[in-house]
Short mmCIF file of C-alpha atoms in Angstrom, two decimals:
data_model
loop_
_atom_site.label_atom_id
_atom_site.label_comp_id
_atom_site.label_asym_id
_atom_site.label_seq_id
_atom_site.Cartn_x
_atom_site.Cartn_y
_atom_site.Cartn_z
CA ASP A 1 3.33 -14.94 2.22
CA GLN A 2 0.61 -15.08 4.78
CA GLN A 3 2.00 -12.86 7.27
CA VAL A 4 -1.30 -10.49 7.29
CA LYS A 5 -4.58 -11.94 6.68
CA GLN A 6 -7.88 -10.60 6.19
CA ASN A 7 -10.17 -13.56 6.43
CA SER A 8 -13.51 -11.80 5.39
CA PRO A 9 -13.41 -10.98 1.72
CA SER A 10 -16.53 -8.76 2.00
CA LEU A 11 -18.87 -7.03 4.57
CA SER A 12 -22.18 -5.57 4.15
CA VAL A 13 -23.41 -3.09 6.75
CA GLN A 14 -26.45 -0.71 7.02
CA GLU A 15 -25.86 3.06 6.70
CA GLY A 16 -25.48 4.41 10.38
CA ARG A 17 -24.49 1.04 11.99
CA ILE A 18 -21.06 0.10 13.04
CA SER A 19 -18.44 -1.50 10.54
CA ILE A 20 -15.89 -3.68 12.00
CA LEU A 21 -13.05 -4.98 9.80
CA ASN A 22 -10.69 -7.62 11.16
CA CYS A 23 -7.03 -8.37 10.55
CA ASP A 24 -4.76 -11.15 11.94
CA TYR A 25 -0.85 -11.27 11.71
CA THR A 26 1.60 -13.82 12.55
CA ASN A 27 4.95 -12.00 12.60
CA SER A 28 5.50 -11.02 16.22
CA MET A 29 8.25 -8.58 14.95
CA PHE A 30 5.55 -6.30 13.48
CA ASP A 31 5.24 -3.00 15.47
CA TYR A 32 3.47 -0.68 13.27
CA PHE A 33 -0.02 -1.39 11.61
CA LEU A 34 -2.00 0.78 9.22
CA TRP A 35 -5.35 0.69 7.35
CA TYR A 36 -5.81 1.80 3.95
CA LYS A 37 -9.02 2.34 1.90
CA LYS A 38 -9.12 1.90 -1.80
CA TYR A 39 -11.61 2.74 -4.45
CA PRO A 40 -11.60 1.18 -7.71
CA ALA A 41 -8.88 2.59 -10.21
CA GLU A 42 -7.40 4.71 -7.58
CA GLY A 43 -4.39 3.95 -5.21
CA PRO A 44 -4.76 3.05 -1.55
CA THR A 45 -5.64 5.98 0.69
CA PHE A 46 -4.22 6.13 4.29
CA LEU A 47 -6.68 6.01 7.01
CA ILE A 48 -5.41 5.35 10.32
CA SER A 49 -2.30 3.75 12.16
CA ILE A 50 -1.26 2.29 15.22
CA SER A 51 1.76 1.58 16.99
CA SER A 52 2.55 -1.74 18.86
CA ILE A 53 3.06 0.17 22.02
CA LYS A 54 -0.62 1.15 22.04
CA ASP A 55 -3.93 -0.74 22.02
CA LYS A 56 -6.36 1.81 20.45
CA ASN A 57 -6.18 4.84 18.16
CA GLU A 58 -9.01 7.04 17.20
CA ASP A 59 -9.51 9.47 14.45
CA GLY A 60 -12.98 10.83 13.97
CA ARG A 61 -15.27 7.84 12.91
CA PHE A 62 -12.34 5.49 12.71
CA THR A 63 -10.94 3.52 15.49
CA VAL A 64 -8.22 0.82 15.38
CA PHE A 65 -7.83 -1.58 18.19
CA LEU A 66 -4.66 -3.71 18.61
CA ASN A 67 -4.56 -7.10 20.44
CA LYS A 68 -0.96 -7.99 20.64
CA SER A 69 -1.40 -11.22 22.52
CA ALA A 70 -3.77 -12.50 19.79
CA LYS A 71 -1.95 -10.89 17.09
CA HIS A 72 -5.15 -9.44 15.81
CA LEU A 73 -6.47 -5.85 14.94
CA SER A 74 -9.49 -4.29 13.89
CA LEU A 75 -10.99 -1.16 12.40
CA HIS A 76 -14.25 0.11 13.76
CA ILE A 77 -16.09 2.75 11.45
CA VAL A 78 -18.99 4.38 13.33
CA PRO A 79 -21.47 5.41 11.87
CA SER A 80 -20.83 3.83 8.49
CA GLN A 81 -21.59 5.95 5.52
CA PRO A 82 -22.31 4.98 1.84
CA GLY A 83 -19.16 6.70 0.89
CA ASP A 84 -17.21 4.34 3.06
CA SER A 85 -18.04 1.54 0.47
CA ALA A 86 -14.57 0.39 -0.75
CA VAL A 87 -11.93 -2.25 -0.22
CA TYR A 88 -9.94 -1.99 3.16
CA PHE A 89 -6.43 -3.23 3.51
CA CYS A 90 -4.56 -3.88 6.62
CA ALA A 91 -0.94 -3.37 6.40
CA ALA A 92 2.04 -4.10 8.93
CA ARG A 93 5.63 -3.29 9.19
CA SER A 94 8.52 -4.24 11.42
CA GLY A 95 10.97 -1.72 12.63
CA ALA A 96 13.77 -3.33 10.77
CA THR A 97 12.21 -2.47 7.40
CA ASN A 98 10.20 0.10 5.76
CA LYS A 99 8.21 -2.22 3.58
CA LEU A 100 4.52 -2.68 4.19
CA ILE A 101 3.09 -6.26 4.08
CA PHE A 102 -0.65 -6.00 3.01
CA GLY A 103 -3.46 -8.13 3.66
CA THR A 104 -5.88 -9.48 0.83
CA GLY A 105 -8.28 -6.76 1.67
CA THR A 106 -12.00 -6.64 2.61
CA LEU A 107 -14.73 -5.11 0.46
CA LEU A 108 -17.12 -3.06 2.61
CA ALA A 109 -20.45 -2.16 1.16
CA VAL A 110 -22.63 0.15 3.19
CA GLN A 111 -26.19 0.01 2.30
CA PRO A 112 -28.21 3.24 2.17
CA GLU C 1 -3.64 18.69 -0.14
CA PRO C 2 -0.40 17.14 -1.58
CA GLU C 3 -0.56 13.90 -3.41
CA VAL C 4 1.58 11.53 -5.14
CA THR C 5 0.92 11.47 -8.86
CA GLN C 6 1.80 8.92 -11.53
CA THR C 7 1.94 8.72 -15.27
CA PRO C 8 0.83 7.24 -17.42
CA SER C 9 -2.40 5.90 -15.98
CA HIS C 10 -2.41 2.92 -18.35
CA GLN C 11 0.64 1.53 -20.35
CA VAL C 12 0.29 -1.29 -22.82
CA THR C 13 3.51 -2.73 -24.15
CA GLN C 14 4.73 -5.79 -26.02
CA MET C 15 6.48 -8.48 -24.36
CA GLY C 16 10.21 -7.98 -24.20
CA GLN C 17 9.94 -4.18 -24.45
CA GLU C 18 11.24 -1.68 -22.00
CA VAL C 19 8.78 0.61 -20.01
CA ILE C 20 9.39 3.43 -17.69
CA LEU C 21 6.69 4.19 -15.08
CA ARG C 22 6.90 7.79 -13.72
CA CYS C 23 5.87 9.16 -10.30
CA VAL C 24 6.25 12.48 -8.55
CA PRO C 25 6.22 12.14 -4.95
CA ILE C 26 5.15 14.58 -2.25
CA SER C 27 7.46 17.32 -2.27
CA ASN C 28 8.99 17.17 1.19
CA HIS C 29 8.96 13.35 1.52
CA LEU C 30 12.39 11.64 1.45
CA TYR C 31 11.48 7.97 1.26
CA PHE C 32 9.94 6.43 -1.98
CA TYR C 33 8.56 3.14 -2.73
CA TRP C 34 7.05 0.90 -5.56
CA TYR C 35 4.52 -1.77 -4.92
CA ARG C 36 2.54 -3.66 -7.41
CA GLN C 37 -0.88 -5.35 -7.50
CA ILE C 38 -1.35 -8.30 -9.92
CA LEU C 39 -5.11 -8.69 -10.48
CA GLY C 40 -6.71 -10.65 -7.80
CA GLN C 41 -3.75 -10.58 -5.62
CA LYS C 42 -2.11 -8.78 -2.67
CA VAL C 43 -0.40 -5.34 -2.87
CA GLU C 44 3.28 -6.50 -2.74
CA PHE C 45 6.35 -4.37 -1.96
CA LEU C 46 9.00 -3.99 -4.99
CA VAL C 47 11.55 -1.55 -3.52
CA SER C 48 12.26 1.41 -1.30
CA PHE C 49 14.75 4.23 -2.11
CA TYR C 50 16.32 6.78 0.05
CA ASN C 51 19.09 9.24 -0.38
CA ASN C 52 19.55 8.29 -3.84
CA GLU C 53 20.01 4.48 -3.30
CA ILE C 54 17.85 1.53 -2.84
CA SER C 55 17.21 0.86 0.78
CA GLU C 56 15.59 -2.35 0.40
CA LYS C 57 14.19 -4.74 -2.38
CA SER C 58 12.08 -7.86 -2.56
CA GLU C 59 12.84 -10.88 -4.38
CA ILE C 60 10.51 -9.79 -7.31
CA PHE C 61 12.84 -6.75 -8.00
CA ASP C 62 15.53 -8.67 -9.95
CA ASP C 63 17.89 -7.47 -12.53
CA GLN C 64 15.09 -6.45 -14.85
CA PHE C 65 13.83 -3.76 -12.79
CA SER C 66 15.75 -0.50 -11.79
CA VAL C 67 14.60 2.87 -9.92
CA GLU C 68 15.96 6.18 -10.39
CA ARG C 69 15.50 9.80 -9.18
CA PRO C 70 16.59 11.71 -12.06
CA ASP C 71 15.83 15.06 -10.78
CA GLY C 72 14.29 16.68 -7.70
CA SER C 73 10.98 15.77 -8.33
CA ASN C 74 10.50 12.50 -10.55
CA PHE C 75 10.98 8.98 -9.39
CA THR C 76 10.90 6.30 -11.92
CA LEU C 77 10.54 2.63 -12.26
CA LYS C 78 12.13 0.92 -15.20
CA ILE C 79 11.23 -2.57 -16.57
CA ARG C 80 14.06 -3.46 -18.83
CA SER C 81 12.39 -6.36 -20.74
CA THR C 82 8.73 -6.91 -19.86
CA LYS C 83 7.38 -10.27 -19.49
CA LEU C 84 3.49 -11.29 -19.49
CA GLU C 85 3.63 -11.79 -15.63
CA ASP C 86 4.79 -8.10 -15.36
CA SER C 87 1.07 -7.01 -16.03
CA ALA C 88 -0.09 -5.48 -12.90
CA MET C 89 -0.94 -2.28 -11.19
CA TYR C 90 2.13 -0.42 -10.16
CA PHE C 91 1.78 2.10 -7.38
CA CYS C 92 4.20 4.63 -6.08
CA ALA C 93 4.32 5.73 -2.60
CA SER C 94 6.31 8.15 -0.49
CA SER C 95 6.61 9.10 3.26
CA GLU C 96 8.28 11.87 5.06
CA ALA C 97 10.33 9.42 7.12
CA SER C 98 10.86 5.91 7.40
CA TYR C 99 8.63 5.44 10.43
CA ASN C 100 5.62 7.53 8.94
CA GLU C 101 2.62 6.45 6.96
CA GLN C 102 3.18 6.02 3.12
CA PHE C 103 1.06 7.89 0.75
CA PHE C 104 0.15 6.15 -2.46
CA GLY C 105 -0.36 7.57 -5.87
CA PRO C 106 -3.16 6.39 -8.27
CA GLY C 107 -1.24 3.66 -9.93
CA THR C 108 -0.32 2.67 -13.53
CA ARG C 109 -2.02 -0.14 -14.97
CA LEU C 110 0.80 -2.05 -17.00
CA THR C 111 -0.57 -4.37 -19.62
CA VAL C 112 2.04 -6.71 -21.36
CA LEU C 113 0.86 -8.34 -24.39
#
């Protein structure tokens, strides 16, 4: 099931710089997208979401951009902090269902 | 801040044994979910539950699996006869409404020997 893809398994960024995490999807029925952060031995923590009727949603240091024509979304973290180091999962849902389809995750390392 | 809790954090069992994983969803949430993550793989949906019945289940959720809300606070996942390939992290999640974000618990690591 490759409906949601995160092609970068890892990303390393300097503290204070921007982190950009990318996600692609194939199912045009998806209408709601979420980003979760996960630390080892913990469950996914909800970060930010976006509906398909929008192209941008911002919450503090986190901004999610959605490009429906490209079936692509990205999470921007500015400025990046060492505490942001974690695995970031993109997830998607279609209106017909409650289930979330997850990507494989991107391990973000923010270097002090 | 309210959170989803899960017990136990780690469960070791012999193949063929029954296990029950427990979850306490956030108190005002109405929708409940189980997901699992096999080591090195994606987080996968198992089942969603609303109004005391299953609203959706994946192909993974076969007859060996069942869910129950035995009282007003707990939500359980039972695996009737565990297999080696059931070894995974099992996450419970809940949401206030079907269209809201889902909040996850810390997970139960199930190891089947």
